[in-house]
Amino acid sequence: MSTPFPSIQSFYSREVPRNSQEENTESSNVPNPGDGFTPSEVDVVLNPLSRPWKPSRYYEASPISLLQAGPHNYQISGRIVNFAHNFRDQGFHFLVVTDGSGAIAVRLYYVKASDYQLLFGQRVTIWTTFIGDSSGTGSASIPFCASATTLYPGRNGATHVIIHNDAHDSDGIGILRCPLECNLKEYEYLPALMTLKAFLSTGYDLGEGKILVCVGSIGPRRSIESRKHQNTLDLVEVGIFDDTATCVLKLWEDKVPSAKSWVPNQTILLISKPTYKIRGTSPEVGIGYSSMIDVDPDFPDATWLRNKVKNMTKKQSVYIPFPSDTWDTDLAINYSGRTLFTIADVEDRVRHPELTLDFTGKLNVVILDMKLMEHWRKGTLCYFECCGIPLYANKPIATCKNCASRQDLVLNPRIIGSIVDESGTITGSKLIWCNGAWTQLLFRSRAGELREDGSGANLKEQSWEATTTLGTDALRDIEELLLYSRVTLTFGWSSKLERLCILGVEW
């Protein structure tokens, strides 16, 4: 009698419900046969973007303006100038990428929406196999956007995208920053570029305007209840300015993280076709579907604005840190060959075109005006600057309302109204004081009393921070003692800051 063939069921183990008693009686040491896939193979399927991109075919590197519609393998490099996460809940991110020659609309389908963190100005490299017409994607209203493509990273091995996170000292940080319609070889002007003041007055009616602005401040992230959409929206208000006006740029939802990398008084933005609204008397600028933002563009007008901002911030900056590593303070105070200047001598020397080096000296002056009590009543006795926003308090420590970080404040130099000598006057707000000089100025009377009674205490045991703990009567006494007092200031001229820095005070 022949041996019967085994049944199919004999090759499979019998399934047992998880809550059955029979499962509990079986040994837990029975090995699980698994499904035949290694953990790395499973991770590649669940996270297709984790595997390195290795093109299996040749891709032609081409500028966006030279792309031809139809099937073709292209490698495209550019920067993101507009985007939308999970565009209209259709399962893809919408990007607008430019390289200075043209713009292309990109539909980026994703496995998980959180796989991509899109930011304005990011450098991207795209591998695609087909170029379509932008009219079919609804992006025909975007300037110079005549092409479109669709990417399926992780699903289709022929299309891919890499979003580069360039370091500040890398080679990729300065490339692909030329704006559209800009011919650097024969540059005269950028079409439709206008000042912020002209845009806010009548330029927004044109619908094709461009504004070149600098980031002035970045507000805190807020949550706003939307009556129209019946949900909560994230909002960040960015202060922008040029040499003619200031305004507020509002970033909503997915655009909010872009502002995190912007630096006040340094980051330059070229905004094409911005939206305009006015609420009450305050104009607001926004980013619409057809808008574009070039971050730190590289062309002559942007270079001019950067230099202009540097000159403006020197005059308008609230807080300038003391350059502690520029001079040897003890040598400057006690050096036998130190020179006694007048205010006029210092002015003549710093304005001489051939003498731009740092130097130190002495000034014998009279304090003509004191505003210690005025700033104490205003709550501006101490100050600092964080996130482009001034911080004021009557204590040496305060919390930034934007980034919630604790900051050490310094004494406000504006408590001194002005100082004079026989040749001129200096406004107190133009001086930069070190902590030791403040201590020598504010506690000179206390130091004199201690020397008379022979207690042996000195100014090293004191600190200007003790001023913040004094009461009204004690502060008023200090103000009256300092008013019309004659002191000798050891100063250092900083050619970089173009300011007088006070190193020490002698009575």
XYZ file of C-alpha atoms in Angstrom:
507
model
C 0.000 0.000 0.000
C 1.498 3.347 -1.058
C 2.109 6.176 1.443
C -0.600 8.871 1.211
C 0.438 12.402 0.239
C 0.421 14.956 3.131
C -2.310 17.544 3.157
C -1.756 21.251 2.848
C -2.973 21.815 6.398
C -0.137 19.705 7.768
C 2.429 22.329 6.729
C 0.856 25.034 8.944
C 0.636 25.190 12.712
C -2.792 25.477 14.233
C -3.722 29.002 15.310
C -4.699 29.411 18.937
C -6.671 32.441 20.200
C -4.626 34.764 22.390
C -6.984 34.488 25.359
C -7.356 30.704 25.269
C -6.091 28.505 28.104
C -4.388 26.171 25.654
C -1.996 28.931 24.661
C -0.935 29.438 28.267
C -0.081 25.750 28.697
C 2.291 25.737 25.729
C 5.921 26.435 26.322
C 7.009 30.014 25.776
C 10.364 28.826 24.482
C 8.998 27.614 21.157
C 10.805 29.714 18.510
C 8.737 31.914 16.221
C 9.500 30.872 12.630
C 8.858 34.436 11.362
C 7.937 35.409 7.820
C 11.367 35.100 6.207
C 12.180 38.877 6.137
C 15.045 40.469 8.042
C 14.416 43.591 10.209
C 16.318 45.747 7.691
C 14.114 44.516 4.851
C 10.985 45.264 6.857
C 12.269 48.771 7.693
C 12.894 49.495 4.001
C 9.259 48.701 3.227
C 7.803 50.613 6.172
C 10.232 53.555 5.802
C 11.205 53.688 2.122
C 13.007 57.021 2.537
C 15.508 55.459 4.955
C 17.402 53.658 2.207
C 20.071 55.614 0.296
C 19.128 56.869 -3.137
C 21.061 55.134 -5.920
C 19.786 56.099 -9.395
C 19.338 53.081 -11.615
C 19.420 55.142 -14.815
C 20.998 58.254 -16.293
C 19.438 61.650 -15.415
C 20.268 64.786 -17.362
C 21.048 67.836 -15.215
C 19.182 70.780 -16.711
C 18.129 74.333 -15.748
C 14.396 74.697 -15.189
C 14.011 77.073 -18.136
C 15.313 74.402 -20.557
C 13.048 71.565 -19.433
C 11.016 70.003 -22.248
C 7.558 68.600 -21.667
C 7.177 64.873 -22.003
C 8.936 61.736 -20.775
C 12.582 62.391 -20.022
C 14.965 61.700 -17.131
C 15.879 65.048 -15.531
C 17.897 66.046 -12.471
C 16.753 69.462 -11.219
C 18.327 71.598 -8.496
C 16.779 74.703 -6.965
C 15.373 76.326 -3.848
C 11.879 76.242 -2.364
C 10.097 79.592 -2.735
C 6.579 78.436 -1.815
C 4.958 75.267 -0.531
C 1.863 73.777 1.071
C 1.786 70.757 3.378
C -0.823 68.123 2.534
C -2.217 70.293 -0.240
C -6.015 70.403 0.084
C -5.914 67.030 1.899
C -5.046 65.187 -1.318
C -2.097 63.194 0.030
C 0.795 65.256 -1.376
C 2.903 68.316 -0.605
C 2.898 71.134 -3.158
C 6.239 72.859 -3.833
C 7.401 75.672 -6.080
C 11.127 75.414 -6.851
C 13.282 77.988 -8.674
C 16.903 78.044 -9.807
C 17.108 81.621 -11.135
C 16.149 80.647 -14.686
C 12.577 79.504 -14.094
C 10.140 77.874 -11.711
C 8.580 74.408 -11.558
C 5.561 73.141 -9.622
C 6.146 69.853 -7.817
C 3.632 67.419 -6.380
C 5.440 65.419 -3.726
C 3.433 62.363 -2.684
C 4.365 60.959 0.704
C 3.937 57.861 2.832
C 3.797 59.978 5.993
C 3.274 63.730 5.951
C 5.913 64.157 8.687
C 8.640 62.659 6.473
C 9.390 66.110 5.043
C 10.054 69.382 6.876
C 9.682 72.048 4.197
C 11.133 75.530 4.712
C 11.498 78.649 2.608
C 14.913 78.825 0.938
C 15.772 75.128 1.308
C 17.961 73.688 -1.437
C 16.433 70.607 -3.090
C 17.515 68.138 -5.766
C 14.814 66.389 -7.797
C 15.011 63.290 -10.013
C 12.004 62.908 -12.270
C 11.010 61.012 -15.398
C 8.249 63.242 -16.765
C 7.688 66.979 -17.199
C 4.145 68.220 -17.623
C 2.408 71.512 -18.318
C 1.662 73.695 -15.283
C -1.843 74.477 -16.561
C -2.915 70.951 -15.686
C -1.834 71.353 -12.052
C -3.517 74.697 -11.429
C -0.172 76.503 -11.005
C -0.348 78.616 -14.158
C -0.860 81.792 -12.056
C 2.545 81.372 -10.374
C 5.179 83.623 -12.023
C 7.452 81.872 -14.537
C 6.037 78.484 -13.538
C 5.533 76.827 -16.938
C 6.470 73.278 -15.924
C 5.220 70.720 -13.421
C 6.195 67.261 -12.273
C 5.064 64.589 -9.834
C 7.291 62.624 -7.459
C 6.651 59.336 -5.651
C 9.719 58.844 -3.412
C 9.796 55.371 -1.898
C 7.025 54.083 -4.138
C 8.518 54.627 -7.569
C 12.256 53.954 -7.741
C 12.630 56.271 -10.728
C 11.610 59.522 -8.964
C 13.175 60.973 -5.843
C 13.849 64.204 -3.936
C 16.564 65.188 -1.489
C 16.101 68.208 0.786
C 19.535 69.518 1.743
C 20.272 70.989 5.172
C 23.331 73.063 4.309
C 25.626 74.191 7.100
C 26.655 77.856 7.237
C 30.196 77.043 6.119
C 29.278 74.531 3.398
C 29.631 75.038 -0.341
C 25.905 74.650 -0.958
C 24.844 77.566 1.242
C 25.649 80.233 -1.377
C 24.475 78.618 -4.627
C 21.135 78.939 -6.473
C 20.278 82.269 -4.844
C 19.843 84.414 -7.953
C 16.194 85.590 -8.218
C 14.063 85.268 -11.337
C 14.383 87.933 -14.072
C 17.843 88.880 -12.801
C 20.735 89.000 -15.268
C 23.830 89.480 -13.121
C 26.107 90.077 -16.109
C 24.131 93.088 -17.358
C 22.174 94.043 -14.249
C 20.374 97.379 -14.176
C 17.244 96.780 -12.102
C 14.873 93.982 -11.095
C 11.498 94.333 -12.855
C 8.532 95.222 -10.605
C 10.780 95.783 -7.576
C 9.504 98.592 -5.367
C 10.156 99.974 -1.910
C 8.043 98.788 0.993
C 6.542 102.255 1.359
C 5.476 102.309 -2.309
C 3.938 98.841 -2.008
C 1.938 99.716 1.113
C 0.628 102.956 -0.399
C -0.499 101.910 -3.907
C 1.812 99.169 -5.191
C -0.318 96.299 -3.901
C -2.985 97.193 -6.482
C -0.677 96.100 -9.324
C -0.668 92.463 -8.209
C 2.799 91.882 -9.702
C 4.951 93.802 -7.233
C 8.115 92.658 -5.470
C 9.505 93.945 -2.191
C 13.036 93.527 -0.841
C 13.015 93.667 2.966
C 15.051 92.691 6.002
C 13.755 90.711 8.976
C 13.554 93.058 11.953
C 11.977 90.863 14.641
C 10.306 87.473 15.033
C 7.293 87.259 17.305
C 6.208 84.310 19.456
C 4.227 81.408 18.045
C 0.528 81.894 18.775
C -2.635 79.861 18.308
C -5.601 81.637 16.708
C -9.188 80.363 16.670
C -10.481 80.498 13.086
C -14.208 81.098 12.753
C -14.089 80.392 9.034
C -12.409 76.971 9.284
C -13.658 76.132 12.779
C -10.214 75.098 14.040
C -7.036 76.436 15.647
C -4.300 77.920 13.442
C -0.661 78.635 14.325
C 0.634 82.128 13.590
C 3.971 83.943 13.743
C 4.273 87.669 13.067
C 7.598 88.715 11.528
C 8.581 92.362 11.556
C 10.058 93.430 8.199
C 11.531 96.738 7.056
C 13.615 98.513 4.449
C 14.987 102.048 4.341
C 11.511 103.529 3.724
C 8.956 101.755 5.967
C 8.203 98.902 8.365
C 5.464 96.285 8.267
C 4.361 92.886 9.605
C 4.659 89.645 7.628
C 2.222 86.975 8.835
C 3.166 83.309 8.502
C 0.440 80.705 9.068
C 0.476 76.981 9.852
C 3.082 75.116 7.768
C 5.004 78.338 7.016
C 5.695 79.002 10.719
C 8.856 76.808 11.105
C 10.607 78.764 8.331
C 10.951 81.818 10.589
C 12.957 79.840 13.158
C 16.145 80.012 11.078
C 15.805 83.717 10.199
C 18.098 86.170 11.995
C 16.837 89.677 12.848
C 18.727 92.485 11.085
C 20.544 89.930 8.900
C 18.119 87.791 6.889
C 17.003 89.421 3.618
C 13.731 88.413 1.927
C 12.661 89.046 -1.668
C 8.871 88.590 -1.700
C 7.146 88.382 -5.087
C 3.384 88.974 -5.359
C 2.752 89.277 -1.596
C -0.790 89.583 -0.321
C -1.912 92.775 1.394
C -4.429 93.428 4.150
C -5.027 96.332 6.465
C -6.492 95.827 9.929
C -7.413 99.109 11.506
C -4.434 101.323 10.749
C -1.804 98.544 10.589
C -0.940 97.109 7.145
C -0.110 93.402 6.924
C 1.752 91.408 4.287
C 1.149 87.697 3.715
C 2.056 84.750 1.504
C -0.520 83.613 -1.048
C -0.758 80.674 -3.438
C 1.088 82.543 -6.214
C 3.612 84.300 -3.945
C 7.334 83.560 -3.797
C 9.927 84.144 -1.073
C 13.639 84.148 -1.914
C 15.657 83.906 1.322
C 18.978 85.799 1.280
C 18.981 86.379 -2.502
C 22.266 87.242 -4.190
C 22.004 90.282 -6.472
C 23.160 93.942 -6.280
C 20.024 95.382 -4.653
C 20.184 92.786 -1.858
C 23.849 93.632 -1.239
C 22.952 97.325 -1.027
C 20.184 96.614 1.507
C 22.514 94.501 3.666
C 24.995 97.371 3.884
C 22.169 99.825 4.554
C 20.822 97.659 7.381
C 24.262 97.504 8.988
C 24.394 101.301 9.096
C 20.806 101.519 10.346
C 21.319 98.974 13.140
C 24.415 100.795 14.361
C 22.222 103.822 14.952
C 19.033 102.051 16.080
C 20.339 99.053 18.039
C 19.097 99.069 21.622
C 21.792 96.842 23.104
C 25.442 96.651 22.065
C 27.568 94.164 24.049
C 30.824 95.322 25.598
C 33.849 94.028 23.566
C 35.634 92.462 26.545
C 38.370 90.792 24.482
C 39.574 93.980 22.731
C 41.678 95.636 25.461
C 43.650 94.762 28.566
C 41.596 96.707 31.107
C 44.200 96.725 33.896
C 46.920 97.926 31.517
C 44.682 100.657 30.097
C 43.855 101.980 33.598
C 47.282 101.732 35.228
C 49.653 102.247 32.262
C 52.134 105.036 33.024
C 52.034 106.415 29.474
C 48.276 106.886 29.305
C 47.050 110.031 27.508
C 44.475 112.519 28.770
C 42.137 113.491 25.938
C 39.374 116.019 25.596
C 36.128 115.115 23.860
C 37.185 117.249 20.895
C 40.533 115.410 20.681
C 38.756 112.071 20.538
C 36.376 113.288 17.830
C 39.224 114.608 15.686
C 41.123 111.348 15.985
C 38.244 108.968 15.187
C 37.135 111.054 12.206
C 40.610 111.005 10.641
C 40.343 108.773 7.552
C 43.780 107.212 8.035
C 43.491 106.361 11.738
C 40.961 103.591 12.238
C 42.806 101.505 14.859
C 41.530 100.978 18.388
C 43.116 103.094 21.127
C 42.654 103.902 24.811
C 42.939 107.037 26.915
C 41.473 109.160 29.704
C 38.647 111.711 29.758
C 38.062 114.148 32.643
C 34.364 115.027 32.486
C 31.402 116.310 34.493
C 28.121 114.389 34.641
C 25.640 117.032 33.530
C 22.379 115.030 33.591
C 21.195 111.921 35.466
C 18.066 109.850 34.702
C 18.441 107.019 37.215
C 15.078 107.559 38.926
C 13.294 108.156 35.608
C 14.314 104.744 34.254
C 13.628 103.062 37.595
C 10.030 104.337 37.504
C 9.670 103.176 33.876
C 11.011 99.708 34.703
C 13.957 100.126 32.287
C 16.847 100.231 34.758
C 18.388 97.118 33.120
C 18.133 96.028 29.522
C 19.126 93.438 26.920
C 18.092 92.361 23.411
C 16.926 88.854 22.437
C 15.300 87.664 19.184
C 15.500 91.239 17.937
C 13.189 92.382 20.766
C 14.389 94.676 23.615
C 14.057 93.347 27.176
C 13.676 95.799 30.062
C 13.410 95.199 33.798
C 14.512 96.601 37.146
C 16.256 93.302 37.885
C 19.409 91.807 36.340
C 17.523 88.752 35.010
C 14.502 88.614 32.679
C 12.733 86.070 30.454
C 12.395 86.586 26.710
C 8.729 86.541 25.711
C 9.588 85.069 22.319
C 11.903 82.118 23.058
C 11.164 81.853 26.827
C 14.902 81.830 27.649
C 16.341 83.514 30.753
C 18.734 86.344 29.921
C 21.251 88.243 32.048
C 20.581 91.963 31.707
C 23.069 94.834 31.970
C 22.659 98.321 33.381
C 21.024 100.727 30.958
C 23.575 103.436 29.918
C 20.662 105.821 29.374
C 20.532 106.449 33.135
C 23.264 108.982 32.360
C 21.831 111.848 30.335
C 25.048 113.547 29.177
C 28.658 114.200 30.165
C 30.673 117.308 29.263
C 34.131 118.817 29.397
C 35.523 122.145 28.236
C 35.476 121.074 24.559
C 32.226 119.187 23.989
C 29.513 116.837 25.191
C 28.636 113.139 24.830
C 25.181 111.580 25.161
C 25.162 108.824 27.765
C 23.265 106.399 25.530
C 26.213 106.354 23.087
C 28.598 104.885 25.664
C 29.222 101.173 26.274
C 30.122 100.343 29.881
C 31.803 97.295 31.344
C 30.506 95.893 34.641
C 33.584 97.016 36.572
C 33.195 100.613 35.431
C 29.543 100.676 36.566
C 30.565 99.393 40.002
C 33.285 102.041 40.347
C 30.847 104.789 39.339
C 27.829 103.819 41.462
C 29.579 102.783 44.707
C 32.313 105.392 44.954
C 30.723 106.997 48.051
C 30.318 103.638 49.759
C 33.947 102.779 48.938
C 35.099 106.088 50.444
C 33.254 105.426 53.714
C 34.774 101.967 53.994
C 38.278 103.315 53.490
C 37.792 105.940 56.202
C 36.745 103.450 58.887
C 39.488 101.017 57.866
C 37.244 98.027 57.314
C 39.385 96.884 54.417
C 36.494 96.250 52.026
C 36.954 97.244 48.393
C 34.953 97.560 45.190
C 35.708 94.002 44.178
C 33.218 92.882 46.804
C 30.549 95.148 45.300
C 28.604 94.834 42.072
C 26.359 97.137 40.083
C 23.643 94.461 40.483
C 23.302 95.581 44.118
C 21.716 98.766 42.757
C 18.649 96.772 41.679
C 17.975 95.781 45.318
C 18.034 99.337 46.704
C 14.958 101.283 47.648
C 13.720 104.596 46.315
C 15.565 106.751 48.857
C 18.902 105.020 48.251
C 18.576 105.341 44.473
C 17.705 109.017 44.809
C 20.796 109.567 46.969
C 22.999 107.928 44.310
C 21.472 110.087 41.594
C 22.065 113.279 43.587
C 25.652 112.310 44.390
C 26.481 111.595 40.746
C 24.848 114.731 39.359
C 27.511 117.407 38.570
C 30.276 115.108 39.786
C 33.679 115.271 38.090
C 35.148 111.886 37.212
C 37.992 110.557 35.093
C 36.917 107.885 32.626
C 39.319 105.338 31.172
C 37.942 104.657 27.691
C 38.684 102.547 24.657
C 37.639 103.440 21.129
C 36.252 100.485 19.146
C 36.619 101.041 15.413
C 34.370 98.046 14.752
C 31.470 99.341 16.863
C 32.351 103.026 16.322
C 31.612 103.684 19.973
C 33.444 104.779 23.135
C 33.688 101.937 25.643
C 34.201 102.827 29.318
C 36.813 100.590 30.988
C 37.085 102.250 34.392
C 36.146 105.263 36.573
C 38.425 107.259 38.875
C 37.310 109.830 41.446
